Amino acid sequence: MTQEYFMHPVLLLPHTTEGGDMRGNGAAVTVVRQSRAWTQAELANKAGVSQGYVSKIESGQLELEGEQLAHLAEVLEVPGELLAVREPSLGANVSCVHHRRRRSKLTALATKRIEGLTHLISLTATRLIEELPQRPEIGLPELPVGAVAPSEAARRVRALLGVGDAPIDDVIRSVEQLGVAVIRRDLGTDAQDGVSLNLPERRPIIVVNTALPGDRQRLSVAHEFGHLVLHGWQVATGEEAVEQEAFEFAGEFIAPSAAIRQDLSRLTTRDFGRLLDLKVTWGMSIAALIQQASRLGLIDDQSHRILRIRLNQLGWAKVEPGAVAEERPHLMTRVVDAHLDSLGRTLDKVASTALMLPSPFERHYLTDRTDTEPNHQEGTGSELG
């Protein structure tokens, strides 16, 4: 009898044959190839095979085992176990990855690369977290899709976090308190600020592009958090209405209307000093504050256009004054520390659990550690700090 993957509760294991050998999954090959921004022809050329062979592997028409599996894994620079992982969402025809992007600037190949990368990061985060004896609980509110207005959902999450209507000092830390893994990663384009993914068999994640200004980073994380709360995996990505709902959630989450309404009332071009003060207080860009005023009906369309024009005239459309501190994720750092320190696992073993090779794992997940020397004694320790 062929062994399938099982979950712990969502721990995904490689697919194997009756004899215990790994059997590749074409959908996994596709995801890894796309994460490299390679076409089937490019993978075929690098692997010394035909494009037709790659196509049949990815579509499941040919089995991928033994030396062929090892060879493709070597070319793609991943462990063979990753190419053997099977789970339904890897074969989904409709993307469940939510993007915060400027669509006109993002090519189809770049989109597929980011979606593939997001799936791989999701697998890594899920495996690392679910392998721990004690895991951070997922505390996202259970809201039926479309049943609660985005601004109301944001207020409920704020109440859940116990922050009332006060400014949120650290958006990433607040999101991570609810069990969402936030990962910073270079997405290879400035046309993509953030990505989110929430699947029944995975840990919900947000991937935020590196090198974003602090205010834009906060809005991007809050926007993707809105997708996780409002839309999950049940809503197709890219629809304008879906994006506007996420923006409404983000605006209310960062700067709640009850607290900021009076400050944003009747804005004029003489109020940019006031907007700059509000930016520092709420950690929200001037452009986003103007949009928030429009969304709350505090300025009309003409005033909104005039304020945006003035923002451009001041040269603040791309780089605004008023520094907002960059935030750093902590959840995955604590998870990796628990594997290496509390459980005493070796770097190679933790990388294997993460379905990564040691070198890229160290590059992406150990940059905040001063000691990255492999441990050699397996421990019996336990939980996240």
mmCIF file of C-alpha atoms in Angstrom:
data_model
loop_
_atom_site.group_PDB
_atom_site.id
_atom_site.type_symbol
_atom_site.label_atom_id
_atom_site.label_comp_id
_atom_site.label_asym_id
_atom_site.label_seq_id
_atom_site.Cartn_x
_atom_site.Cartn_y
_atom_site.Cartn_z
ATOM 1 C CA MET A 1 0.000 0.000 0.000
ATOM 2 C CA THR A 2 1.397 3.406 -0.987
ATOM 3 C CA GLN A 3 2.125 5.766 1.892
ATOM 4 C CA GLU A 4 0.585 9.249 1.595
ATOM 5 C CA TYR A 5 1.487 12.352 3.624
ATOM 6 C CA PHE A 6 -0.030 12.868 7.056
ATOM 7 C CA MET A 7 -0.447 15.971 9.213
ATOM 8 C CA HIS A 8 0.687 16.694 12.803
ATOM 9 C CA PRO A 9 -1.884 18.244 12.718
ATOM 10 C CA VAL A 10 -0.570 19.736 9.487
ATOM 11 C CA LEU A 11 2.873 18.155 9.228
ATOM 12 C CA LEU A 12 3.518 17.193 5.611
ATOM 13 C CA LEU A 13 5.732 14.213 4.837
ATOM 14 C CA PRO A 14 7.148 12.982 1.523
ATOM 15 C CA HIS A 15 5.294 10.517 -0.669
ATOM 16 C CA THR A 16 6.970 7.109 -0.852
ATOM 17 C CA THR A 17 6.607 3.879 -2.799
ATOM 18 C CA GLU A 18 5.755 0.502 -1.275
ATOM 19 C CA GLY A 19 9.483 -0.174 -0.952
ATOM 20 C CA GLY A 20 10.021 3.034 1.006
ATOM 21 C CA ASP A 21 11.709 4.983 -1.815
ATOM 22 C CA MET A 22 10.640 8.566 -2.359
ATOM 23 C CA ARG A 23 8.339 9.266 -5.283
ATOM 24 C CA GLY A 24 8.309 12.769 -6.707
ATOM 25 C CA ASN A 25 5.228 14.919 -7.028
ATOM 26 C CA GLY A 26 4.879 16.850 -10.281
ATOM 27 C CA ALA A 27 3.032 19.699 -8.552
ATOM 28 C CA ALA A 28 5.948 20.143 -6.135
ATOM 29 C CA VAL A 29 8.392 20.243 -9.062
ATOM 30 C CA THR A 30 6.257 22.959 -10.660
ATOM 31 C CA VAL A 31 6.187 25.072 -7.486
ATOM 32 C CA VAL A 32 9.974 24.856 -7.011
ATOM 33 C CA ARG A 33 10.654 25.594 -10.696
ATOM 34 C CA GLN A 34 8.374 28.629 -10.619
ATOM 35 C CA SER A 35 10.024 29.872 -7.417
ATOM 36 C CA ARG A 36 13.250 30.018 -9.443
ATOM 37 C CA ALA A 37 11.465 31.972 -12.219
ATOM 38 C CA TRP A 38 12.394 29.219 -14.669
ATOM 39 C CA THR A 39 10.292 28.080 -17.570
ATOM 40 C CA GLN A 40 9.930 24.378 -18.292
ATOM 41 C CA ALA A 41 12.390 24.853 -21.151
ATOM 42 C CA GLU A 42 14.968 26.438 -18.836
ATOM 43 C CA LEU A 43 14.684 23.607 -16.314
ATOM 44 C CA ALA A 44 14.955 21.059 -19.124
ATOM 45 C CA ASN A 45 18.093 22.748 -20.454
ATOM 46 C CA LYS A 46 19.746 22.852 -17.022
ATOM 47 C CA ALA A 47 18.803 19.225 -16.329
ATOM 48 C CA GLY A 48 19.845 17.950 -19.772
ATOM 49 C CA VAL A 49 16.387 16.593 -20.598
ATOM 50 C CA SER A 50 13.625 17.549 -23.003
ATOM 51 C CA GLN A 51 10.906 20.069 -22.233
ATOM 52 C CA GLY A 52 8.398 17.314 -22.953
ATOM 53 C CA TYR A 53 9.944 15.209 -20.180
ATOM 54 C CA VAL A 54 9.603 18.085 -17.694
ATOM 55 C CA SER A 55 6.034 18.689 -18.807
ATOM 56 C CA LYS A 56 5.085 15.041 -18.279
ATOM 57 C CA ILE A 57 6.749 14.979 -14.853
ATOM 58 C CA GLU A 58 4.872 18.087 -13.742
ATOM 59 C CA SER A 59 1.549 16.849 -15.086
ATOM 60 C CA GLY A 60 1.981 13.459 -13.404
ATOM 61 C CA GLN A 61 2.183 11.493 -16.646
ATOM 62 C CA LEU A 62 5.659 10.208 -15.739
ATOM 63 C CA GLU A 63 6.859 8.890 -12.372
ATOM 64 C CA LEU A 64 9.817 10.648 -10.736
ATOM 65 C CA GLU A 65 11.906 8.319 -8.583
ATOM 66 C CA GLY A 66 15.447 7.280 -7.755
ATOM 67 C CA GLU A 67 18.257 8.870 -9.748
ATOM 68 C CA GLN A 68 15.886 11.053 -11.774
ATOM 69 C CA LEU A 69 14.424 12.513 -8.590
ATOM 70 C CA ALA A 70 17.890 13.091 -7.101
ATOM 71 C CA HIS A 71 19.088 14.728 -10.334
ATOM 72 C CA LEU A 72 16.184 17.180 -10.567
ATOM 73 C CA ALA A 73 16.575 18.032 -6.872
ATOM 74 C CA GLU A 74 20.268 18.767 -7.453
ATOM 75 C CA VAL A 75 19.503 21.002 -10.443
ATOM 76 C CA LEU A 76 16.809 22.857 -8.502
ATOM 77 C CA GLU A 77 19.105 23.035 -5.431
ATOM 78 C CA VAL A 78 16.580 21.549 -3.023
ATOM 79 C CA PRO A 79 16.414 18.305 -1.021
ATOM 80 C CA GLY A 80 14.667 15.449 -2.760
ATOM 81 C CA GLU A 81 12.140 15.302 0.096
ATOM 82 C CA LEU A 82 10.714 18.641 -1.021
ATOM 83 C CA LEU A 83 9.973 17.315 -4.518
ATOM 84 C CA ALA A 84 8.163 14.338 -2.943
ATOM 85 C CA VAL A 85 5.792 16.335 -0.731
ATOM 86 C CA ARG A 86 2.132 15.824 -1.609
ATOM 87 C CA GLU A 87 -0.781 17.900 -0.447
ATOM 88 C CA PRO A 88 -3.898 19.101 -2.260
ATOM 89 C CA SER A 89 -3.094 22.815 -2.396
ATOM 90 C CA LEU A 90 0.145 22.285 -4.334
ATOM 91 C CA GLY A 91 -1.961 21.101 -7.232
ATOM 92 C CA ALA A 92 -4.541 23.890 -7.036
ATOM 93 C CA ASN A 93 -5.373 25.405 -10.402
ATOM 94 C CA VAL A 94 -6.476 28.717 -8.867
ATOM 95 C CA SER A 95 -3.907 30.574 -6.821
ATOM 96 C CA CYS A 96 -4.788 31.061 -3.167
ATOM 97 C CA VAL A 97 -1.873 33.439 -2.652
ATOM 98 C CA HIS A 98 -2.955 37.016 -1.928
ATOM 99 C CA HIS A 99 -0.763 39.794 -3.300
ATOM 100 C CA ARG A 100 -0.353 43.434 -2.417
ATOM 101 C CA ARG A 101 1.129 44.626 -5.689
ATOM 102 C CA ARG A 102 1.036 47.183 -8.461
ATOM 103 C CA ARG A 103 -0.289 44.763 -11.044
ATOM 104 C CA SER A 104 0.771 46.766 -14.102
ATOM 105 C CA LYS A 105 4.433 46.383 -13.073
ATOM 106 C CA LEU A 106 4.425 42.674 -12.256
ATOM 107 C CA THR A 107 4.997 40.188 -15.072
ATOM 108 C CA ALA A 108 3.298 36.795 -15.200
ATOM 109 C CA LEU A 109 6.658 35.053 -14.638
ATOM 110 C CA ALA A 110 7.401 37.253 -11.611
ATOM 111 C CA THR A 111 3.930 36.553 -10.225
ATOM 112 C CA LYS A 112 4.461 32.793 -10.524
ATOM 113 C CA ARG A 113 7.898 33.129 -8.916
ATOM 114 C CA ILE A 114 6.446 34.925 -5.894
ATOM 115 C CA GLU A 115 3.577 32.457 -5.589
ATOM 116 C CA GLY A 116 5.990 29.528 -5.750
ATOM 117 C CA LEU A 117 8.307 31.131 -3.193
ATOM 118 C CA THR A 118 5.362 31.790 -0.885
ATOM 119 C CA HIS A 119 4.298 28.134 -1.031
ATOM 120 C CA LEU A 120 7.848 27.026 -0.158
ATOM 121 C CA ILE A 121 8.092 29.472 2.750
ATOM 122 C CA SER A 122 4.686 28.236 3.941
ATOM 123 C CA LEU A 123 5.864 24.610 3.885
ATOM 124 C CA THR A 124 9.019 25.559 5.797
ATOM 125 C CA ALA A 125 7.165 27.550 8.465
ATOM 126 C CA THR A 126 4.532 24.822 8.873
ATOM 127 C CA ARG A 127 7.069 22.020 9.237
ATOM 128 C CA LEU A 128 9.281 23.914 11.697
ATOM 129 C CA ILE A 129 6.417 25.050 13.918
ATOM 130 C CA GLU A 130 4.444 21.818 13.920
ATOM 131 C CA GLU A 131 7.563 19.773 14.831
ATOM 132 C CA LEU A 132 7.770 21.543 18.198
ATOM 133 C CA PRO A 133 6.326 19.884 21.297
ATOM 134 C CA GLN A 134 4.647 23.175 22.236
ATOM 135 C CA ARG A 135 3.469 25.371 19.388
ATOM 136 C CA PRO A 136 2.095 28.932 19.244
ATOM 137 C CA GLU A 137 -1.661 28.738 18.857
ATOM 138 C CA ILE A 138 -3.418 30.233 15.845
ATOM 139 C CA GLY A 139 -5.751 32.889 17.244
ATOM 140 C CA LEU A 140 -7.312 34.343 14.096
ATOM 141 C CA PRO A 141 -10.984 35.149 14.639
ATOM 142 C CA GLU A 142 -13.368 32.809 12.839
ATOM 143 C CA LEU A 143 -15.344 35.143 10.590
ATOM 144 C CA PRO A 144 -17.489 33.733 7.782
ATOM 145 C CA VAL A 145 -16.328 35.206 4.491
ATOM 146 C CA GLY A 146 -18.344 38.316 3.660
ATOM 147 C CA ALA A 147 -20.313 38.276 6.904
ATOM 148 C CA VAL A 148 -18.439 41.079 8.696
ATOM 149 C CA ALA A 149 -17.407 44.458 7.287
ATOM 150 C CA PRO A 150 -13.607 44.899 7.044
ATOM 151 C CA SER A 151 -13.535 47.841 9.463
ATOM 152 C CA GLU A 152 -15.614 45.915 12.012
ATOM 153 C CA ALA A 153 -13.309 42.902 11.633
ATOM 154 C CA ALA A 154 -10.307 45.150 12.324
ATOM 155 C CA ARG A 155 -11.975 46.512 15.461
ATOM 156 C CA ARG A 156 -12.654 42.955 16.666
ATOM 157 C CA VAL A 157 -9.021 41.979 16.144
ATOM 158 C CA ARG A 158 -7.880 45.089 18.009
ATOM 159 C CA ALA A 159 -10.159 44.115 20.896
ATOM 160 C CA LEU A 160 -8.765 40.586 20.773
ATOM 161 C CA LEU A 161 -5.251 42.021 21.089
ATOM 162 C CA GLY A 162 -6.337 44.322 23.916
ATOM 163 C CA VAL A 163 -5.076 47.537 22.288
ATOM 164 C CA GLY A 164 -8.353 49.465 22.240
ATOM 165 C CA ASP A 165 -8.067 52.550 20.038
ATOM 166 C CA ALA A 166 -4.428 53.282 20.895
ATOM 167 C CA PRO A 167 -1.606 53.293 18.324
ATOM 168 C CA ILE A 168 -0.063 49.856 17.699
ATOM 169 C CA ASP A 169 3.646 50.101 18.485
ATOM 170 C CA ASP A 170 4.638 47.018 16.482
ATOM 171 C CA VAL A 171 2.249 45.672 13.835
ATOM 172 C CA ILE A 172 4.345 42.584 13.104
ATOM 173 C CA ARG A 173 4.557 41.596 16.763
ATOM 174 C CA SER A 174 0.793 42.065 17.147
ATOM 175 C CA VAL A 175 0.092 39.854 14.127
ATOM 176 C CA GLU A 176 2.510 37.210 15.409
ATOM 177 C CA GLN A 177 0.705 37.168 18.770
ATOM 178 C CA LEU A 178 -2.157 35.480 16.901
ATOM 179 C CA GLY A 179 0.092 32.715 15.584
ATOM 180 C CA VAL A 180 0.721 34.124 12.110
ATOM 181 C CA ALA A 181 4.305 33.662 10.904
ATOM 182 C CA VAL A 182 5.726 36.827 9.323
ATOM 183 C CA ILE A 183 8.817 36.416 7.145
ATOM 184 C CA ARG A 184 10.862 39.145 5.474
ATOM 185 C CA ARG A 185 12.217 38.120 2.074
ATOM 186 C CA ASP A 186 13.585 39.840 -1.002
ATOM 187 C CA LEU A 187 10.816 39.258 -3.553
ATOM 188 C CA GLY A 188 13.009 40.324 -6.451
ATOM 189 C CA THR A 189 10.816 43.252 -7.483
ATOM 190 C CA ASP A 190 9.608 46.567 -6.097
ATOM 191 C CA ALA A 191 6.197 45.871 -7.649
ATOM 192 C CA GLN A 192 5.297 43.528 -4.778
ATOM 193 C CA ASP A 193 5.097 44.692 -1.167
ATOM 194 C CA GLY A 194 3.667 41.641 0.533
ATOM 195 C CA VAL A 195 2.061 38.237 0.102
ATOM 196 C CA SER A 196 -0.107 36.077 2.359
ATOM 197 C CA LEU A 197 -1.208 32.463 2.365
ATOM 198 C CA ASN A 198 -3.653 30.613 4.597
ATOM 199 C CA LEU A 199 -4.521 26.991 3.876
ATOM 200 C CA PRO A 200 -6.332 24.464 6.090
ATOM 201 C CA GLU A 201 -3.268 22.186 6.260
ATOM 202 C CA ARG A 202 -0.716 24.970 6.750
ATOM 203 C CA ARG A 203 0.336 27.682 9.174
ATOM 204 C CA PRO A 204 -0.952 31.119 8.041
ATOM 205 C CA ILE A 205 1.956 33.264 6.833
ATOM 206 C CA ILE A 206 2.722 36.766 5.625
ATOM 207 C CA VAL A 207 5.789 37.376 3.473
ATOM 208 C CA VAL A 208 6.819 41.034 3.366
ATOM 209 C CA ASN A 209 9.335 42.421 0.904
ATOM 210 C CA THR A 210 12.628 43.648 2.340
ATOM 211 C CA ALA A 211 13.848 47.241 2.137
ATOM 212 C CA LEU A 212 10.398 48.779 2.596
ATOM 213 C CA PRO A 213 10.134 52.025 4.596
ATOM 214 C CA GLY A 214 8.659 51.432 8.037
ATOM 215 C CA ASP A 215 5.270 52.994 7.270
ATOM 216 C CA ARG A 216 4.869 51.040 4.031
ATOM 217 C CA GLN A 217 5.960 47.829 5.761
ATOM 218 C CA ARG A 218 3.328 48.292 8.479
ATOM 219 C CA LEU A 219 0.578 48.935 5.928
ATOM 220 C CA SER A 220 1.650 45.940 3.833
ATOM 221 C CA VAL A 221 1.629 43.578 6.829
ATOM 222 C CA ALA A 222 -1.747 44.949 7.991
ATOM 223 C CA HIS A 223 -3.125 44.593 4.442
ATOM 224 C CA GLU A 224 -2.031 40.948 4.187
ATOM 225 C CA PHE A 225 -3.306 40.334 7.707
ATOM 226 C CA GLY A 226 -6.644 41.633 6.468
ATOM 227 C CA HIS A 227 -6.639 38.968 3.742
ATOM 228 C CA LEU A 228 -5.976 36.264 6.340
ATOM 229 C CA VAL A 229 -8.780 37.485 8.597
ATOM 230 C CA LEU A 230 -11.330 38.284 5.895
ATOM 231 C CA HIS A 231 -10.596 35.959 3.007
ATOM 232 C CA GLY A 232 -8.400 33.024 4.000
ATOM 233 C CA TRP A 233 -8.048 30.475 1.229
ATOM 234 C CA GLN A 234 -11.631 30.693 0.008
ATOM 235 C CA VAL A 235 -11.427 33.880 -2.059
ATOM 236 C CA ALA A 236 -9.630 34.230 -5.383
ATOM 237 C CA THR A 237 -6.758 36.693 -5.356
ATOM 238 C CA GLY A 238 -6.430 39.826 -7.463
ATOM 239 C CA GLU A 239 -10.045 40.982 -7.462
ATOM 240 C CA GLU A 240 -10.271 44.734 -6.915
ATOM 241 C CA ALA A 241 -13.078 44.428 -4.370
ATOM 242 C CA VAL A 242 -11.011 41.933 -2.364
ATOM 243 C CA GLU A 243 -8.014 44.286 -2.355
ATOM 244 C CA GLN A 244 -10.145 47.241 -1.268
ATOM 245 C CA GLU A 245 -11.531 45.198 1.631
ATOM 246 C CA ALA A 246 -7.969 44.413 2.748
ATOM 247 C CA PHE A 247 -7.050 48.115 2.532
ATOM 248 C CA GLU A 248 -10.114 49.069 4.562
ATOM 249 C CA PHE A 249 -9.128 46.515 7.210
ATOM 250 C CA ALA A 250 -5.529 47.776 7.262
ATOM 251 C CA GLY A 251 -6.556 51.408 7.648
ATOM 252 C CA GLU A 252 -8.868 50.654 10.554
ATOM 253 C CA PHE A 253 -6.364 48.263 12.149
ATOM 254 C CA ILE A 254 -3.507 50.790 12.155
ATOM 255 C CA ALA A 255 -5.495 54.004 12.699
ATOM 256 C CA PRO A 256 -9.010 53.283 14.052
ATOM 257 C CA SER A 257 -11.672 55.734 12.935
ATOM 258 C CA ALA A 258 -12.895 56.374 16.486
ATOM 259 C CA ALA A 259 -9.489 57.755 17.435
ATOM 260 C CA ILE A 260 -8.442 59.529 14.255
ATOM 261 C CA ARG A 261 -11.676 60.829 12.737
ATOM 262 C CA GLN A 262 -11.486 64.291 14.289
ATOM 263 C CA ASP A 263 -7.819 64.744 13.310
ATOM 264 C CA LEU A 264 -8.578 63.908 9.663
ATOM 265 C CA SER A 265 -11.687 66.054 9.334
ATOM 266 C CA ARG A 266 -11.723 68.805 6.696
ATOM 267 C CA LEU A 267 -8.130 68.353 5.580
ATOM 268 C CA THR A 268 -6.672 71.031 3.289
ATOM 269 C CA THR A 269 -3.268 71.579 1.696
ATOM 270 C CA ARG A 270 -2.348 73.687 4.746
ATOM 271 C CA ASP A 271 -2.555 70.587 6.976
ATOM 272 C CA PHE A 272 0.542 68.662 5.883
ATOM 273 C CA GLY A 273 2.274 69.548 9.136
ATOM 274 C CA ARG A 274 -0.636 67.983 11.004
ATOM 275 C CA LEU A 275 -0.493 64.941 8.737
ATOM 276 C CA LEU A 276 3.215 64.574 9.442
ATOM 277 C CA ASP A 277 2.527 64.559 13.188
ATOM 278 C CA LEU A 278 -0.205 61.945 12.685
ATOM 279 C CA LYS A 279 2.184 59.827 10.639
ATOM 280 C CA VAL A 280 4.659 59.697 13.504
ATOM 281 C CA THR A 281 1.904 58.965 16.039
ATOM 282 C CA TRP A 282 0.142 56.186 14.111
ATOM 283 C CA GLY A 283 3.003 54.806 12.015
ATOM 284 C CA MET A 284 1.010 55.372 8.826
ATOM 285 C CA SER A 285 2.185 57.234 5.737
ATOM 286 C CA ILE A 286 0.742 60.631 4.825
ATOM 287 C CA ALA A 287 -0.566 59.134 1.578
ATOM 288 C CA ALA A 288 -2.359 56.392 3.513
ATOM 289 C CA LEU A 289 -3.776 58.920 5.986
ATOM 290 C CA ILE A 290 -5.216 60.940 3.101
ATOM 291 C CA GLN A 291 -6.728 57.734 1.727
ATOM 292 C CA GLN A 292 -8.125 56.940 5.165
ATOM 293 C CA ALA A 293 -9.771 60.371 5.318
ATOM 294 C CA SER A 294 -11.367 59.717 1.927
ATOM 295 C CA ARG A 295 -12.492 56.214 2.927
ATOM 296 C CA LEU A 296 -14.148 57.595 6.073
ATOM 297 C CA GLY A 297 -15.971 60.252 4.035
ATOM 298 C CA LEU A 298 -14.120 63.096 5.789
ATOM 299 C CA ILE A 299 -12.982 64.682 2.487
ATOM 300 C CA ASP A 300 -14.674 64.650 -0.891
ATOM 301 C CA ASP A 301 -13.160 63.375 -4.151
ATOM 302 C CA GLN A 302 -11.964 66.829 -5.210
ATOM 303 C CA SER A 303 -10.184 67.455 -1.901
ATOM 304 C CA HIS A 304 -8.626 63.995 -2.144
ATOM 305 C CA ARG A 305 -7.243 64.780 -5.620
ATOM 306 C CA ILE A 306 -5.923 68.184 -4.514
ATOM 307 C CA LEU A 307 -4.132 66.673 -1.517
ATOM 308 C CA ARG A 308 -2.562 63.958 -3.692
ATOM 309 C CA ILE A 309 -1.400 66.574 -6.205
ATOM 310 C CA ARG A 310 0.147 68.622 -3.403
ATOM 311 C CA LEU A 311 1.875 65.482 -2.071
ATOM 312 C CA ASN A 312 3.487 65.060 -5.502
ATOM 313 C CA GLN A 313 4.447 68.729 -5.708
ATOM 314 C CA LEU A 314 6.249 68.438 -2.372
ATOM 315 C CA GLY A 315 8.230 65.493 -3.729
ATOM 316 C CA TRP A 316 6.738 63.199 -1.108
ATOM 317 C CA ALA A 317 4.970 60.754 -3.436
ATOM 318 C CA LYS A 318 7.801 58.194 -3.186
ATOM 319 C CA VAL A 319 9.779 59.267 -0.120
ATOM 320 C CA GLU A 320 7.989 61.056 2.701
ATOM 321 C CA PRO A 321 9.562 62.873 5.658
ATOM 322 C CA GLY A 322 8.960 61.552 9.144
ATOM 323 C CA ALA A 323 10.726 58.309 9.973
ATOM 324 C CA VAL A 324 8.727 55.263 11.046
ATOM 325 C CA ALA A 325 10.870 52.502 12.523
ATOM 326 C CA GLU A 326 11.263 49.287 10.549
ATOM 327 C CA GLU A 327 9.839 46.261 12.343
ATOM 328 C CA ARG A 328 11.354 42.798 12.514
ATOM 329 C CA PRO A 329 9.591 39.431 12.831
ATOM 330 C CA HIS A 330 10.342 37.337 15.917
ATOM 331 C CA LEU A 331 8.170 34.223 15.742
ATOM 332 C CA MET A 332 10.267 32.227 13.264
ATOM 333 C CA THR A 333 13.478 33.284 15.019
ATOM 334 C CA ARG A 334 12.103 31.835 18.268
ATOM 335 C CA VAL A 335 10.970 28.694 16.444
ATOM 336 C CA VAL A 336 14.428 28.089 14.962
ATOM 337 C CA ASP A 337 16.058 28.861 18.330
ATOM 338 C CA ALA A 338 13.801 26.268 19.958
ATOM 339 C CA HIS A 339 14.934 23.611 17.460
ATOM 340 C CA LEU A 340 18.635 24.420 17.816
ATOM 341 C CA ASP A 341 18.821 25.318 21.497
ATOM 342 C CA SER A 342 15.931 23.832 23.469
ATOM 343 C CA LEU A 343 15.778 20.627 21.431
ATOM 344 C CA GLY A 344 19.525 20.570 20.697
ATOM 345 C CA ARG A 345 19.085 19.645 17.044
ATOM 346 C CA THR A 346 21.819 20.022 14.458
ATOM 347 C CA LEU A 347 21.681 22.648 11.747
ATOM 348 C CA ASP A 348 21.465 19.919 9.111
ATOM 349 C CA LYS A 349 18.511 18.258 10.861
ATOM 350 C CA VAL A 350 16.607 21.526 11.262
ATOM 351 C CA ALA A 351 17.242 22.424 7.622
ATOM 352 C CA SER A 352 15.965 18.984 6.623
ATOM 353 C CA THR A 353 12.830 19.506 8.695
ATOM 354 C CA ALA A 354 12.375 22.812 6.885
ATOM 355 C CA LEU A 355 12.683 21.022 3.507
ATOM 356 C CA MET A 356 15.744 23.133 2.698
ATOM 357 C CA LEU A 357 19.450 22.603 2.147
ATOM 358 C CA PRO A 358 21.641 23.843 5.028
ATOM 359 C CA SER A 359 23.228 26.778 3.188
ATOM 360 C CA PRO A 360 20.024 28.595 2.101
ATOM 361 C CA PHE A 361 18.389 27.727 5.419
ATOM 362 C CA GLU A 362 21.238 29.388 7.296
ATOM 363 C CA ARG A 363 21.112 32.404 4.989
ATOM 364 C CA HIS A 364 17.391 32.992 5.430
ATOM 365 C CA TYR A 365 16.702 31.853 9.000
ATOM 366 C CA LEU A 366 19.900 32.211 11.026
ATOM 367 C CA THR A 367 20.950 35.776 10.231
ATOM 368 C CA ASP A 368 19.906 36.969 13.706
ATOM 369 C CA ARG A 369 21.898 34.297 15.530
ATOM 370 C CA THR A 370 25.472 34.924 16.659
ATOM 371 C CA ASP A 371 26.132 31.185 17.030
ATOM 372 C CA THR A 372 25.298 29.149 13.935
ATOM 373 C CA GLU A 373 27.684 26.292 14.626
ATOM 374 C CA PRO A 374 25.878 22.935 14.311
ATOM 375 C CA ASN A 375 25.008 21.196 17.550
ATOM 376 C CA HIS A 376 25.838 17.534 17.824
ATOM 377 C CA GLN A 377 23.689 16.352 20.719
ATOM 378 C CA GLU A 378 19.957 15.832 20.272
ATOM 379 C CA GLY A 379 18.098 17.205 23.271
ATOM 380 C CA THR A 380 14.726 16.540 24.785
ATOM 381 C CA GLY A 381 13.844 20.175 25.560
ATOM 382 C CA SER A 382 10.596 21.729 24.686
ATOM 383 C CA GLU A 383 8.947 24.983 23.965
ATOM 384 C CA LEU A 384 9.201 28.436 22.480
ATOM 385 C CA GLY A 385 10.535 31.092 24.790
#
